[in-house]
Short mmCIF file of C-alpha atoms in Angstrom, two decimals:
data_model
loop_
_atom_site.label_atom_id
_atom_site.label_comp_id
_atom_site.label_asym_id
_atom_site.label_seq_id
_atom_site.Cartn_x
_atom_site.Cartn_y
_atom_site.Cartn_z
CA MET A 141 220.84 101.54 182.91
CA SER A 142 221.36 104.61 180.76
CA ARG A 143 218.61 107.13 180.14
CA VAL A 144 216.91 106.93 176.69
CA ALA A 145 216.98 110.24 174.71
CA LEU A 146 214.92 110.79 171.55
CA VAL A 147 216.37 113.51 169.15
CA THR A 148 214.08 114.45 166.27
CA GLY A 149 215.92 115.45 163.01
CA GLY A 150 218.79 113.70 164.80
CA THR A 151 220.81 112.36 161.92
CA ARG A 152 222.05 115.47 160.30
CA GLY A 153 223.36 118.95 161.09
CA ILE A 154 222.62 120.25 164.63
CA GLY A 155 220.57 117.19 165.35
CA ALA A 156 223.55 114.85 164.59
CA ALA A 157 225.71 116.80 166.93
CA ILE A 158 223.18 116.55 169.72
CA SER A 159 222.70 112.83 169.10
CA THR A 160 226.49 112.06 169.18
CA ALA A 161 227.11 114.32 172.22
CA LEU A 162 224.43 112.50 174.18
CA LYS A 163 225.72 109.14 173.19
CA ALA A 164 229.15 110.22 174.31
CA ALA A 165 227.72 111.33 177.65
CA GLY A 166 226.23 107.95 178.35
CA TYR A 167 222.70 108.16 176.91
CA THR A 168 220.99 105.62 174.80
CA VAL A 169 220.03 107.65 171.82
CA ALA A 170 217.12 107.22 169.26
CA ALA A 171 217.67 109.52 166.33
CA ASN A 172 214.65 110.31 164.24
CA TYR A 173 214.75 111.28 160.62
CA GLY A 174 212.13 112.02 158.00
CA GLY A 175 213.32 111.08 154.54
CA ASN A 176 216.99 110.79 153.72
CA ASP A 177 217.60 107.11 154.11
CA ALA A 178 221.19 107.19 152.82
CA ALA A 179 222.19 109.86 155.39
CA ALA A 180 220.52 107.96 158.13
CA LYS A 181 222.19 104.72 157.21
CA ALA A 182 225.63 106.45 157.08
CA PHE A 183 225.01 108.11 160.36
CA THR A 184 224.10 104.90 162.12
CA GLU A 185 227.06 103.09 160.58
CA GLU A 186 229.38 105.93 161.74
CA THR A 187 228.02 106.38 165.22
CA GLY A 188 226.26 103.22 166.22
CA ILE A 189 223.15 105.27 167.07
CA ALA A 190 219.81 103.71 166.05
CA ALA A 191 217.94 105.77 163.52
CA PHE A 192 214.04 105.60 163.39
CA LYS A 193 212.15 106.96 160.36
CA PHE A 194 208.80 108.67 161.02
CA ASP A 195 206.99 111.88 160.25
CA VAL A 196 207.09 114.14 163.26
CA SER A 197 204.16 116.20 161.94
CA ASP A 198 201.92 113.04 162.06
CA PHE A 199 200.48 112.40 165.51
CA ASP A 200 199.69 108.76 164.92
CA ALA A 201 203.18 108.06 163.37
CA VAL A 202 204.86 109.70 166.36
CA THR A 203 202.74 107.70 168.89
CA ALA A 204 203.56 104.34 167.06
CA ALA A 205 207.24 105.25 166.82
CA VAL A 206 207.64 106.23 170.43
CA ALA A 207 205.99 102.88 171.40
CA LYS A 208 208.48 101.03 169.19
CA ILE A 209 211.47 103.02 170.55
CA GLU A 210 210.42 102.32 174.16
CA ALA A 211 209.90 98.66 173.40
CA ASP A 212 213.36 98.48 171.80
CA LEU A 213 215.35 100.70 174.15
CA GLY A 214 213.40 101.44 177.29
CA PRO A 215 211.37 104.44 178.58
CA ILE A 216 212.18 107.78 177.00
CA ASP A 217 213.37 110.23 179.67
CA VAL A 218 214.85 112.92 177.33
CA VAL A 219 213.35 114.41 174.26
CA VAL A 220 215.07 116.98 172.03
CA ASN A 221 212.58 118.52 169.57
CA ASN A 222 215.05 119.53 166.85
CA ALA A 223 213.21 118.62 163.62
CA GLY A 224 212.59 121.56 161.27
CA ILE A 225 212.06 122.65 157.73
CA THR A 226 211.97 125.83 155.81
CA ARG A 227 209.57 126.90 153.02
CA ASP A 228 210.54 130.48 152.60
CA GLY A 229 208.69 133.12 150.83
CA THR A 230 207.13 136.56 151.38
CA MET A 231 203.49 136.65 152.56
CA HIS A 232 202.19 137.80 149.30
CA ARG A 233 203.71 134.75 147.63
CA MET A 234 203.36 132.13 150.29
CA SER A 235 200.92 129.37 149.62
CA PRO A 236 198.85 127.77 152.35
CA ASP A 237 200.79 124.57 151.92
CA GLN A 238 204.03 126.34 152.62
CA TRP A 239 202.59 127.80 155.71
CA GLN A 240 201.06 124.65 157.02
CA ALA A 241 204.02 122.36 156.27
CA VAL A 242 206.35 124.52 158.45
CA ILE A 243 203.86 124.89 161.27
CA ASP A 244 203.10 121.28 161.41
CA THR A 245 206.74 120.06 161.22
CA ASN A 246 208.51 122.65 163.29
CA LEU A 247 205.79 123.30 165.97
CA GLY A 248 203.16 120.54 165.61
CA SER A 249 205.99 118.09 166.17
CA CYS A 250 206.76 119.51 169.66
CA PHE A 251 203.19 118.65 170.69
CA ASN A 252 203.17 115.22 169.00
CA CYS A 253 206.45 114.07 170.62
CA CYS A 254 205.69 115.59 174.09
CA ARG A 255 202.22 114.19 174.12
CA ALA A 256 203.64 110.73 173.37
CA VAL A 257 206.08 110.71 176.29
CA ILE A 258 204.51 113.05 178.93
CA ASP A 259 202.41 110.35 180.70
CA GLY A 260 205.44 108.12 181.14
CA MET A 261 207.60 110.97 182.39
CA ARG A 262 204.91 112.04 184.89
CA SER A 263 204.53 108.45 186.14
CA ARG A 264 208.44 108.20 186.65
CA LYS A 265 208.59 111.73 188.13
CA PHE A 266 211.44 112.57 185.78
CA GLY A 267 211.75 114.08 182.35
CA ARG A 268 213.95 116.50 180.35
CA ILE A 269 212.58 118.23 177.29
CA VAL A 270 214.56 120.69 175.23
CA ASN A 271 212.97 122.38 172.21
CA ILE A 272 215.10 123.94 169.58
CA GLY A 273 213.79 127.38 168.65
CA SER A 274 215.65 129.96 166.55
CA ILE A 275 217.06 133.52 166.67
CA ASN A 276 214.45 134.12 163.91
CA GLY A 277 211.69 133.11 166.25
CA GLN A 278 212.84 135.82 168.61
CA ALA A 279 213.69 138.63 166.13
CA GLY A 280 211.70 137.70 162.95
CA GLN A 281 213.17 137.41 159.49
CA TYR A 282 212.13 138.67 156.12
CA GLY A 283 210.50 136.03 154.05
CA GLN A 284 209.96 133.56 156.93
CA VAL A 285 206.67 134.38 158.47
CA ASN A 286 205.88 130.67 158.61
CA TYR A 287 209.31 129.77 160.15
CA ALA A 288 209.30 132.69 162.58
CA ALA A 289 205.86 131.99 163.69
CA ALA A 290 206.52 128.24 164.37
CA LYS A 291 209.78 128.92 166.21
CA SER A 292 208.27 131.76 168.26
CA GLY A 293 205.45 129.37 169.11
CA ILE A 294 208.07 126.85 170.43
CA HIS A 295 209.15 129.51 172.98
CA GLY A 296 205.59 129.95 174.25
CA PHE A 297 205.03 126.19 174.20
CA THR A 298 208.13 125.76 176.34
CA LYS A 299 207.10 128.12 179.02
CA ALA A 300 203.64 126.76 179.29
CA LEU A 301 204.70 123.02 179.37
CA ALA A 302 207.41 123.88 181.97
CA GLN A 303 204.67 125.10 184.38
CA GLU A 304 202.76 121.93 183.87
CA GLY A 305 205.67 119.57 184.26
CA ALA A 306 207.53 121.16 187.16
CA ARG A 307 205.94 119.43 190.09
CA ALA A 308 206.31 116.09 188.23
CA GLY A 309 210.06 116.46 187.99
CA ILE A 310 209.91 117.35 184.28
CA THR A 311 212.00 120.34 183.09
CA VAL A 312 211.15 122.04 179.79
CA ASN A 313 213.58 124.42 178.14
CA ALA A 314 214.43 125.87 174.78
CA ILE A 315 217.66 126.75 172.95
CA ALA A 316 217.43 129.48 170.32
CA PRO A 317 220.46 128.98 167.90
CA GLY A 318 221.70 131.75 165.83
CA TYR A 319 223.50 131.11 162.51
CA ILE A 320 225.27 127.74 162.72
CA ASP A 321 227.82 126.34 160.30
CA THR A 322 225.52 123.61 158.77
CA ASP A 323 224.88 122.43 155.28
CA MET A 324 221.82 124.57 155.11
CA VAL A 325 223.81 127.69 155.95
CA ARG A 326 226.73 126.79 153.81
CA ALA A 327 224.31 126.64 150.91
CA VAL A 328 223.71 130.39 151.27
CA PRO A 329 225.48 132.47 148.55
CA ALA A 330 228.80 133.70 149.74
CA GLU A 331 228.07 137.30 149.48
CA VAL A 332 224.80 136.85 151.55
CA LEU A 333 226.68 134.75 154.14
CA GLU A 334 229.35 137.44 154.45
CA LYS A 335 226.66 139.94 155.39
CA ILE A 336 225.20 137.54 157.98
CA VAL A 337 228.53 137.03 159.65
CA ALA A 338 229.15 140.78 159.64
CA LYS A 339 226.14 141.16 161.97
CA ILE A 340 227.39 138.62 164.51
CA PRO A 341 229.43 140.33 167.27
CA VAL A 342 231.88 137.43 167.83
CA GLY A 343 232.60 137.44 164.04
CA ARG A 344 231.83 133.92 163.06
CA LEU A 345 229.16 131.29 162.57
CA GLY A 346 228.32 129.05 165.45
CA GLN A 347 229.21 125.27 165.49
CA ALA A 348 226.68 122.57 165.85
CA GLY A 349 228.74 121.17 168.80
CA GLU A 350 228.05 124.41 170.67
CA ILE A 351 224.40 123.80 170.50
CA ALA A 352 224.84 120.30 171.55
CA ARG A 353 226.71 121.27 174.67
CA GLY A 354 223.89 123.54 175.58
CA VAL A 355 221.52 120.54 175.32
CA LEU A 356 223.75 118.42 177.38
CA PHE A 357 223.71 120.85 180.18
CA LEU A 358 219.97 121.40 180.09
CA VAL A 359 219.18 117.53 180.25
CA SER A 360 221.67 116.91 183.06
CA ASP A 361 220.80 116.50 186.71
CA ASP A 362 222.77 119.76 187.41
CA ALA A 363 220.13 121.70 185.46
CA GLY A 364 217.11 120.45 187.61
CA PHE A 365 216.37 123.94 188.81
CA ILE A 366 216.21 125.37 185.36
CA THR A 367 212.82 125.21 183.55
CA GLY A 368 210.86 127.45 181.18
CA SER A 369 214.10 129.15 180.14
CA THR A 370 215.35 129.94 176.63
CA LEU A 371 219.10 129.78 176.19
CA SER A 372 220.19 131.95 173.27
CA ILE A 373 223.37 130.78 171.53
CA ASN A 374 223.89 133.26 168.74
CA GLY A 375 227.27 134.98 169.25
CA GLY A 376 225.55 138.09 170.55
CA GLN A 377 223.64 138.69 167.35
CA HIS A 378 220.31 139.06 169.22
CA MET A 379 220.13 139.75 172.92
CA TYR A 380 216.73 138.94 174.25
#
């Protein structure tokens, strides 16, 4: 029986690449999404991966969704916390709602999803958790104090949970992507994107599949001795 993997934000962008890579590697995948029903339906029709709509920032919604996924597909052995939003703005213009929405969705979701599966992983003595951070959580970014704080928090969350899970056979790692060729990045004005690429030593944007391959390694049995680590996949833009 194949292991069940939950990927949050798993029907678009980096999340879609992770979901499809896990399925190709033999996992049974549950792809979460938050609001775009049309995109989720198209993703499921194209890939055959089941999509589950729930708000990852809502603890009760996550708890109920995990129970449904496990009833439908089996116990969740792999969680990839990928869901994230941006609400950019400089501090003097940022509203409390902009701050809280990003903290709750990007960081709070990691707690919500991990809390919902951790007891089962501990009882089975196996688990793989990969949290998707960001280069901007490592280096900071102008106009993103909320996003940088949430992503930086993910890196600390990863190290602490890794210590708790280690003796129970649960590894917890993070990936910090740099600038990846997704719809969100493509929406950046061309002159701004040109300046971003100029700062990347390898001279190009990353591909979502490159992040997915990092996830595949970290959730594999071969990575059982790796926990509490952050894998930076950023073309050399920030070496940390």
